[in-house]
mmCIF file of C-alpha atoms in Angstrom:
data_model
loop_
_atom_site.group_PDB
_atom_site.id
_atom_site.type_symbol
_atom_site.label_atom_id
_atom_site.label_comp_id
_atom_site.label_asym_id
_atom_site.label_seq_id
_atom_site.Cartn_x
_atom_site.Cartn_y
_atom_site.Cartn_z
ATOM 1 C CA MET A 1178 -188.183 -191.261 51.907
ATOM 2 C CA ALA A 1179 -189.747 -191.150 55.327
ATOM 3 C CA THR A 1180 -188.310 -188.646 57.674
ATOM 4 C CA LEU A 1181 -188.494 -189.549 61.747
ATOM 5 C CA THR A 1182 -188.175 -186.832 64.266
ATOM 6 C CA LEU A 1183 -186.304 -187.627 67.747
ATOM 7 C CA ARG A 1184 -189.741 -187.317 69.418
ATOM 8 C CA GLN A 1185 -191.248 -189.863 67.455
ATOM 9 C CA LEU A 1186 -188.402 -192.010 67.841
ATOM 10 C CA GLU A 1187 -188.494 -191.395 72.053
ATOM 11 C CA GLN A 1188 -192.279 -192.188 71.871
ATOM 12 C CA PHE A 1189 -191.874 -195.603 70.183
ATOM 13 C CA LEU A 1190 -188.879 -196.408 72.192
ATOM 14 C CA ALA A 1191 -191.119 -195.736 75.390
ATOM 15 C CA VAL A 1192 -193.624 -197.945 74.079
ATOM 16 C CA ALA A 1193 -191.152 -200.984 73.150
ATOM 17 C CA GLU A 1194 -189.238 -200.993 76.420
ATOM 18 C CA THR A 1195 -192.016 -200.390 78.549
ATOM 19 C CA MET A 1196 -194.398 -203.211 76.175
ATOM 20 C CA SER A 1197 -197.488 -201.029 77.361
ATOM 21 C CA PHE A 1198 -199.297 -197.606 76.379
ATOM 22 C CA HIS A 1199 -200.007 -196.801 79.824
ATOM 23 C CA ARG A 1200 -196.653 -197.181 80.997
ATOM 24 C CA ALA A 1201 -195.239 -195.451 77.737
ATOM 25 C CA ALA A 1202 -197.569 -192.727 78.370
ATOM 26 C CA GLU A 1203 -196.382 -191.720 82.070
ATOM 27 C CA ARG A 1204 -192.825 -192.411 81.239
ATOM 28 C CA LEU A 1205 -193.413 -188.988 78.453
ATOM 29 C CA ASN A 1206 -195.648 -187.477 80.873
ATOM 30 C CA MET A 1207 -198.445 -187.096 78.325
ATOM 31 C CA ALA A 1208 -201.746 -188.672 77.520
ATOM 32 C CA GLN A 1209 -202.038 -192.406 76.558
ATOM 33 C CA PRO A 1210 -204.815 -191.327 73.554
ATOM 34 C CA PRO A 1211 -202.115 -189.233 71.606
ATOM 35 C CA LEU A 1212 -199.518 -191.215 72.447
ATOM 36 C CA THR A 1213 -201.513 -194.715 70.676
ATOM 37 C CA ALA A 1214 -202.379 -191.980 67.963
ATOM 38 C CA ALA A 1215 -198.807 -190.847 67.322
ATOM 39 C CA ILE A 1216 -197.612 -194.769 66.940
ATOM 40 C CA ARG A 1217 -200.166 -195.389 64.454
ATOM 41 C CA GLN A 1218 -198.975 -192.181 62.257
ATOM 42 C CA LEU A 1219 -195.295 -193.729 62.627
ATOM 43 C CA GLU A 1220 -196.137 -197.213 61.462
ATOM 44 C CA SER A 1221 -198.268 -195.373 58.636
ATOM 45 C CA LEU A 1222 -195.658 -193.378 58.138
ATOM 46 C CA LEU A 1223 -192.810 -196.156 57.328
ATOM 47 C CA GLY A 1224 -195.469 -198.764 56.060
ATOM 48 C CA VAL A 1225 -194.604 -201.214 58.432
ATOM 49 C CA ARG A 1226 -196.311 -202.653 61.278
ATOM 50 C CA LEU A 1227 -194.214 -202.101 64.455
ATOM 51 C CA LEU A 1228 -196.361 -203.520 67.245
ATOM 52 C CA GLU A 1229 -198.075 -206.936 67.535
ATOM 53 C CA ARG A 1230 -201.500 -205.713 69.671
ATOM 54 C CA GLY A 1231 -204.697 -206.372 70.385
ATOM 55 C CA ASN A 1232 -206.168 -204.709 73.353
ATOM 56 C CA ARG A 1233 -202.514 -204.360 74.620
ATOM 57 C CA VAL A 1234 -199.124 -204.763 73.281
ATOM 58 C CA THR A 1235 -198.120 -208.128 73.312
ATOM 59 C CA ALA A 1236 -194.626 -208.566 71.102
ATOM 60 C CA LEU A 1237 -192.427 -206.106 68.726
ATOM 61 C CA THR A 1238 -192.493 -207.256 64.775
ATOM 62 C CA THR A 1239 -189.552 -207.849 63.286
ATOM 63 C CA ALA A 1240 -189.325 -204.458 61.693
ATOM 64 C CA GLY A 1241 -190.645 -203.161 65.202
ATOM 65 C CA ALA A 1242 -187.476 -204.581 67.197
ATOM 66 C CA VAL A 1243 -185.255 -203.367 64.333
ATOM 67 C CA LEU A 1244 -186.377 -199.584 65.059
ATOM 68 C CA ARG A 1245 -185.973 -200.055 68.708
ATOM 69 C CA GLU A 1246 -182.579 -200.590 68.298
ATOM 70 C CA GLU A 1247 -182.019 -198.038 66.165
ATOM 71 C CA ALA A 1248 -184.089 -195.838 68.228
ATOM 72 C CA ARG A 1249 -181.864 -196.144 70.879
ATOM 73 C CA ARG A 1250 -178.630 -195.766 69.296
ATOM 74 C CA THR A 1251 -180.179 -192.376 67.684
ATOM 75 C CA LEU A 1252 -181.013 -191.053 70.877
ATOM 76 C CA ASP A 1253 -178.003 -191.773 72.753
ATOM 77 C CA GLN A 1254 -176.457 -190.063 69.586
ATOM 78 C CA ALA A 1255 -177.975 -187.212 69.857
ATOM 79 C CA GLN A 1256 -178.015 -186.853 73.514
ATOM 80 C CA ARG A 1257 -174.095 -187.036 72.912
ATOM 81 C CA ALA A 1258 -174.325 -184.371 70.248
ATOM 82 C CA ILE A 1259 -175.846 -182.136 72.926
ATOM 83 C CA GLU A 1260 -173.514 -182.811 75.633
ATOM 84 C CA LEU A 1261 -170.471 -181.720 73.037
ATOM 85 C CA THR A 1262 -172.172 -179.305 71.814
ATOM 86 C CA GLN A 1263 -172.382 -177.652 75.163
ATOM 87 C CA ARG A 1264 -169.250 -178.511 76.531
ATOM 88 C CA ALA A 1265 -167.613 -177.076 73.778
ATOM 89 C CA GLY A 1266 -169.436 -173.957 74.272
ATOM 90 C CA GLN A 1267 -168.283 -173.850 77.745
ATOM 91 C CA GLY A 1268 -164.350 -174.349 76.306
ATOM 92 C CA LEU A 1269 -164.327 -177.888 77.849
ATOM 93 C CA ILE A 1270 -163.389 -179.569 74.591
ATOM 94 C CA GLY A 1271 -161.899 -178.335 71.496
ATOM 95 C CA ALA A 1272 -158.707 -177.264 70.388
ATOM 96 C CA LEU A 1273 -156.136 -174.218 71.845
ATOM 97 C CA ARG A 1274 -153.023 -173.040 69.982
ATOM 98 C CA ILE A 1275 -150.579 -171.376 72.233
ATOM 99 C CA GLY A 1276 -147.471 -169.509 71.857
ATOM 100 C CA PHE A 1277 -144.624 -168.841 74.433
ATOM 101 C CA VAL A 1278 -141.564 -167.301 74.706
ATOM 102 C CA ALA A 1279 -138.778 -169.730 75.658
ATOM 103 C CA SER A 1280 -137.720 -168.072 79.186
ATOM 104 C CA ALA A 1281 -141.528 -168.890 79.976
ATOM 105 C CA THR A 1282 -140.613 -172.777 80.198
ATOM 106 C CA ARG A 1283 -138.816 -172.391 83.522
ATOM 107 C CA HIS A 1284 -141.283 -171.021 85.731
ATOM 108 C CA VAL A 1285 -144.800 -169.653 84.125
ATOM 109 C CA LEU A 1286 -145.475 -172.223 81.184
ATOM 110 C CA PRO A 1287 -145.697 -175.693 83.216
ATOM 111 C CA PRO A 1288 -147.864 -174.733 85.992
ATOM 112 C CA LEU A 1289 -150.313 -172.830 83.839
ATOM 113 C CA ILE A 1290 -149.959 -175.849 81.301
ATOM 114 C CA SER A 1291 -150.760 -178.490 83.775
ATOM 115 C CA ARG A 1292 -153.301 -176.542 85.709
ATOM 116 C CA PHE A 1293 -155.431 -176.267 82.570
ATOM 117 C CA ARG A 1294 -154.895 -179.796 81.269
ATOM 118 C CA HIS A 1295 -156.677 -180.649 84.864
ATOM 119 C CA THR A 1296 -159.602 -178.932 84.685
ATOM 120 C CA HIS A 1297 -159.913 -179.220 80.730
ATOM 121 C CA PRO A 1298 -158.755 -182.867 79.654
ATOM 122 C CA GLY A 1299 -160.923 -182.086 76.731
ATOM 123 C CA VAL A 1300 -158.968 -179.727 75.172
ATOM 124 C CA ALA A 1301 -156.009 -180.539 72.785
ATOM 125 C CA LEU A 1302 -153.009 -178.381 73.246
ATOM 126 C CA ASP A 1303 -150.939 -177.115 70.477
ATOM 127 C CA LEU A 1304 -147.862 -175.040 72.271
ATOM 128 C CA THR A 1305 -145.404 -173.399 69.935
ATOM 129 C CA GLU A 1306 -141.955 -171.393 70.996
ATOM 130 C CA ALA A 1307 -141.454 -167.921 69.645
ATOM 131 C CA THR A 1308 -140.742 -164.520 70.444
ATOM 132 C CA THR A 1309 -143.113 -161.722 71.493
ATOM 133 C CA SER A 1310 -142.747 -160.194 68.155
ATOM 134 C CA GLN A 1311 -143.568 -163.294 66.598
ATOM 135 C CA GLN A 1312 -146.675 -164.207 68.941
ATOM 136 C CA LEU A 1313 -148.325 -160.908 68.020
ATOM 137 C CA ALA A 1314 -148.209 -161.440 64.275
ATOM 138 C CA ALA A 1315 -149.079 -165.202 65.170
ATOM 139 C CA LEU A 1316 -152.247 -163.697 67.048
ATOM 140 C CA ASP A 1317 -153.101 -161.070 64.121
ATOM 141 C CA GLU A 1318 -153.049 -163.924 61.480
ATOM 142 C CA ASP A 1319 -155.108 -165.952 63.270
ATOM 143 C CA ARG A 1320 -152.348 -168.572 63.566
ATOM 144 C CA ILE A 1321 -152.580 -168.954 67.532
ATOM 145 C CA ASP A 1322 -155.022 -168.350 69.930
ATOM 146 C CA ALA A 1323 -153.279 -166.909 73.019
ATOM 147 C CA GLY A 1324 -149.691 -166.558 73.609
ATOM 148 C CA ILE A 1325 -147.332 -165.969 76.513
ATOM 149 C CA VAL A 1326 -144.833 -162.860 75.773
ATOM 150 C CA VAL A 1327 -142.617 -160.614 77.911
ATOM 151 C CA LEU A 1328 -144.178 -156.890 78.547
ATOM 152 C CA PRO A 1329 -144.102 -154.553 78.082
ATOM 153 C CA LEU A 1330 -146.132 -154.147 74.583
ATOM 154 C CA GLU A 1331 -146.159 -151.417 72.295
ATOM 155 C CA PRO A 1332 -149.350 -149.061 72.991
ATOM 156 C CA GLU A 1333 -151.416 -149.650 69.716
ATOM 157 C CA VAL A 1334 -151.139 -153.607 70.295
ATOM 158 C CA GLY A 1335 -153.592 -153.161 73.441
ATOM 159 C CA LEU A 1336 -156.390 -151.761 71.340
ATOM 160 C CA HIS A 1337 -157.334 -155.634 69.870
ATOM 161 C CA ILE A 1338 -154.944 -157.681 72.327
ATOM 162 C CA ALA A 1339 -155.823 -158.049 76.024
ATOM 163 C CA GLN A 1340 -153.327 -159.155 78.759
ATOM 164 C CA ARG A 1341 -153.001 -160.166 81.545
ATOM 165 C CA ARG A 1342 -149.744 -160.403 83.951
ATOM 166 C CA LEU A 1343 -148.307 -163.938 85.038
ATOM 167 C CA LEU A 1344 -145.154 -163.030 86.363
ATOM 168 C CA LYS A 1345 -143.823 -159.601 87.857
ATOM 169 C CA SER A 1346 -140.081 -159.928 88.260
ATOM 170 C CA ARG A 1347 -136.408 -158.591 87.542
ATOM 171 C CA MET A 1348 -133.825 -159.137 85.316
ATOM 172 C CA VAL A 1349 -129.929 -159.746 86.534
ATOM 173 C CA ALA A 1350 -126.633 -159.483 85.507
ATOM 174 C CA VAL A 1351 -124.693 -162.562 83.670
ATOM 175 C CA LEU A 1352 -121.422 -162.830 83.521
ATOM 176 C CA SER A 1353 -118.294 -164.989 82.667
ATOM 177 C CA ALA A 1354 -117.306 -166.832 85.844
ATOM 178 C CA ASP A 1355 -114.006 -165.240 85.645
ATOM 179 C CA HIS A 1356 -115.058 -161.580 84.873
ATOM 180 C CA PRO A 1357 -113.609 -159.312 87.630
ATOM 181 C CA LEU A 1358 -116.935 -158.185 88.707
ATOM 182 C CA ALA A 1359 -118.206 -161.671 89.054
ATOM 183 C CA VAL A 1360 -115.210 -162.824 91.538
ATOM 184 C CA ALA A 1361 -115.502 -159.462 93.371
ATOM 185 C CA PRO A 1362 -116.804 -159.905 97.035
ATOM 186 C CA GLY A 1363 -120.720 -159.726 97.336
ATOM 187 C CA ARG A 1364 -123.739 -161.130 95.134
ATOM 188 C CA SER A 1365 -124.740 -157.627 93.337
ATOM 189 C CA VAL A 1366 -122.940 -155.010 90.970
ATOM 190 C CA PRO A 1367 -124.184 -151.776 90.018
ATOM 191 C CA LEU A 1368 -125.641 -151.549 86.628
ATOM 192 C CA ALA A 1369 -123.188 -148.404 85.585
ATOM 193 C CA ALA A 1370 -120.111 -150.989 86.249
ATOM 194 C CA LEU A 1371 -121.185 -152.642 83.028
ATOM 195 C CA ALA A 1372 -120.903 -149.400 80.856
ATOM 196 C CA ARG A 1373 -117.692 -150.429 79.363
ATOM 197 C CA GLU A 1374 -118.664 -153.717 78.687
ATOM 198 C CA PRO A 1375 -119.493 -155.321 75.634
ATOM 199 C CA TRP A 1376 -122.973 -156.425 75.706
ATOM 200 C CA ILE A 1377 -124.921 -159.632 74.637
ATOM 201 C CA LEU A 1378 -128.686 -158.317 74.138
ATOM 202 C CA PHE A 1379 -131.911 -159.229 73.091
ATOM 203 C CA PRO A 1380 -132.773 -158.147 69.438
ATOM 204 C CA PRO A 1381 -135.353 -154.975 69.076
ATOM 205 C CA THR A 1382 -136.771 -156.607 66.244
ATOM 206 C CA GLU A 1383 -138.240 -159.284 68.700
ATOM 207 C CA GLY A 1384 -139.237 -157.904 71.660
ATOM 208 C CA PRO A 1385 -139.173 -154.117 71.053
ATOM 209 C CA GLY A 1386 -140.600 -153.499 74.650
ATOM 210 C CA LEU A 1387 -137.756 -155.649 76.825
ATOM 211 C CA TYR A 1388 -135.268 -154.408 74.070
ATOM 212 C CA ALA A 1389 -136.189 -150.678 75.503
ATOM 213 C CA THR A 1390 -136.437 -151.655 78.933
ATOM 214 C CA ILE A 1391 -133.191 -152.844 79.036
ATOM 215 C CA VAL A 1392 -131.668 -149.597 76.817
ATOM 216 C CA ASN A 1393 -133.545 -147.228 79.240
ATOM 217 C CA ALA A 1394 -132.355 -148.720 82.027
ATOM 218 C CA CYS A 1395 -129.161 -147.963 80.889
ATOM 219 C CA VAL A 1396 -129.321 -144.747 79.741
ATOM 220 C CA ALA A 1397 -130.381 -144.060 83.529
ATOM 221 C CA ALA A 1398 -127.259 -145.379 84.775
ATOM 222 C CA GLY A 1399 -125.398 -143.079 82.589
ATOM 223 C CA PHE A 1400 -124.476 -144.845 79.164
ATOM 224 C CA ALA A 1401 -125.568 -146.536 76.279
ATOM 225 C CA PRO A 1402 -124.766 -150.566 76.154
ATOM 226 C CA HIS A 1403 -122.028 -151.354 73.373
ATOM 227 C CA VAL A 1404 -123.928 -154.124 71.777
ATOM 228 C CA VAL A 1405 -121.509 -156.851 70.067
ATOM 229 C CA GLN A 1406 -123.851 -159.854 69.739
ATOM 230 C CA ARG A 1407 -127.941 -160.534 69.226
ATOM 231 C CA ALA A 1408 -129.547 -163.248 70.417
ATOM 232 C CA THR A 1409 -133.253 -164.087 70.968
ATOM 233 C CA GLN A 1410 -133.149 -166.877 73.604
ATOM 234 C CA MET A 1411 -132.010 -165.983 77.183
ATOM 235 C CA ASP A 1412 -130.038 -169.503 77.523
ATOM 236 C CA THR A 1413 -128.170 -168.567 73.999
ATOM 237 C CA ILE A 1414 -127.390 -164.965 76.185
ATOM 238 C CA ILE A 1415 -125.988 -166.859 78.791
ATOM 239 C CA GLY A 1416 -124.221 -169.327 76.639
ATOM 240 C CA LEU A 1417 -122.498 -166.548 74.807
ATOM 241 C CA VAL A 1418 -121.456 -164.683 78.184
ATOM 242 C CA ALA A 1419 -120.061 -167.754 79.296
ATOM 243 C CA ALA A 1420 -117.795 -167.823 76.209
ATOM 244 C CA ASN A 1421 -116.218 -164.717 77.512
ATOM 245 C CA LEU A 1422 -118.388 -162.567 74.374
ATOM 246 C CA GLY A 1423 -119.599 -159.977 76.540
ATOM 247 C CA VAL A 1424 -121.951 -159.385 79.434
ATOM 248 C CA GLY A 1425 -125.932 -159.140 79.707
ATOM 249 C CA LEU A 1426 -129.393 -159.461 81.476
ATOM 250 C CA VAL A 1427 -131.460 -162.405 81.873
ATOM 251 C CA PRO A 1428 -134.718 -162.911 83.710
ATOM 252 C CA GLU A 1429 -133.945 -163.811 87.394
ATOM 253 C CA ALA A 1430 -135.497 -166.729 87.563
ATOM 254 C CA LEU A 1431 -132.872 -167.999 85.451
ATOM 255 C CA ALA A 1432 -130.191 -167.397 88.185
ATOM 256 C CA SER A 1433 -130.836 -170.511 89.354
ATOM 257 C CA THR A 1434 -129.208 -172.121 86.614
ATOM 258 C CA ASP A 1435 -126.345 -173.934 87.857
ATOM 259 C CA MET A 1436 -123.300 -173.453 85.592
ATOM 260 C CA ALA A 1437 -119.670 -172.969 87.320
ATOM 261 C CA SER A 1438 -119.077 -170.803 83.374
ATOM 262 C CA VAL A 1439 -121.295 -168.048 84.824
ATOM 263 C CA LYS A 1440 -121.953 -166.101 87.765
ATOM 264 C CA PHE A 1441 -125.422 -164.001 88.194
ATOM 265 C CA ARG A 1442 -125.488 -160.804 90.244
ATOM 266 C CA ARG A 1443 -128.342 -158.754 91.407
ATOM 267 C CA LEU A 1444 -128.357 -154.875 89.719
ATOM 268 C CA THR A 1445 -128.263 -152.064 92.103
ATOM 269 C CA GLY A 1446 -127.702 -148.376 91.514
ATOM 270 C CA PRO A 1447 -129.568 -145.932 89.154
ATOM 271 C CA GLY A 1448 -131.578 -147.768 86.499
ATOM 272 C CA THR A 1449 -132.828 -150.204 88.353
ATOM 273 C CA PRO A 1450 -134.557 -152.676 89.258
ATOM 274 C CA VAL A 1451 -135.061 -153.837 85.482
ATOM 275 C CA PRO A 1452 -138.448 -154.946 85.418
ATOM 276 C CA TYR A 1453 -139.171 -158.373 83.916
ATOM 277 C CA GLU A 1454 -142.954 -159.128 83.302
ATOM 278 C CA VAL A 1455 -144.374 -162.526 81.183
ATOM 279 C CA ALA A 1456 -148.189 -161.897 80.347
ATOM 280 C CA LEU A 1457 -150.983 -163.920 78.182
ATOM 281 C CA VAL A 1458 -152.100 -161.947 75.748
ATOM 282 C CA TRP A 1459 -154.891 -162.728 73.363
ATOM 283 C CA ARG A 1460 -157.378 -161.091 71.055
ATOM 284 C CA ARG A 1461 -160.030 -158.885 72.618
ATOM 285 C CA LYS A 1462 -163.200 -160.040 70.574
ATOM 286 C CA ASP A 1463 -161.860 -164.070 70.218
ATOM 287 C CA PRO A 1464 -165.333 -166.054 70.325
ATOM 288 C CA ASN A 1465 -163.556 -169.386 70.826
ATOM 289 C CA PRO A 1466 -164.439 -170.507 74.698
ATOM 290 C CA THR A 1467 -161.200 -172.535 75.116
ATOM 291 C CA VAL A 1468 -159.541 -168.718 75.046
ATOM 292 C CA ALA A 1469 -161.865 -167.554 77.783
ATOM 293 C CA ALA A 1470 -161.306 -170.771 79.969
ATOM 294 C CA LEU A 1471 -157.923 -170.243 79.370
ATOM 295 C CA VAL A 1472 -157.810 -166.981 80.902
ATOM 296 C CA ASP A 1473 -160.102 -167.824 83.471
ATOM 297 C CA SER A 1474 -157.832 -170.770 84.474
ATOM 298 C CA CYS A 1475 -154.731 -168.166 84.827
ATOM 299 C CA THR A 1476 -153.496 -166.632 88.177
ATOM 300 C CA GLY A 1477 -152.621 -162.912 87.432
ATOM 301 C CA GLN A 1478 -153.896 -159.455 86.902
ATOM 302 C CA ASP A 1479 -155.353 -157.738 83.965
ATOM 303 C CA VAL A 1480 -152.635 -154.862 82.596
#
């Protein structure tokens, strides 16, 4: 079976569209004799006449007309393949699997995704809600390409996971609306004032860094929290507090939640502020160009 090159198709198409070896040679930026020879070789390869010609080209044969249309389609497809390959290499098309902690949906995830979709509409996004620990495991197992997690991470994680901080904030106390500290005057409470309270806390297995941050803050305030309930979602912690099961700490961004059943109070005194930081994480040696594009689109700082 005869095999054609893109260059042969390009040469024939130039002749077929200009109906002139001279003009086709000019279009291809080559001399006319080599072009004439190339068309003869093409006809010999295919075993058919492509052009009706005497001293000049007068018409395409039936076979030539068919090859003209197929050459146009093939060259267009080849150009499309080049463009798509280049765009994929630049991270402009492809797929991206992103994990995120639930609390990031308030202020971090929406602008990040909106900005990325605006600049990279050709990238398909697959978003998965998961805890920090679940996302780090998913990165290790190549089930996600990037994640939005709560800092700090364990030191050994940084050996293979890169980080870019997206949010630097603090945690606030959440109290039931009828709690004595909630009805007292003022918009703040000392962290030490929560020493004798039952606590609803994030489990250490799902976010050891955040858990350690909270416990260390309590220790600095002179007590160890008495944990009676655990919840992986900040909204769940708020709901359990509303049910009068205890007190908790949640990101300050959630303090805008309009709930009559709970009150949010800024923390003061020893152990405060209690930091709450969110970061984008990805595998350091990931060759996926869409990951690099996502990182480039983020505002923040490497940590």
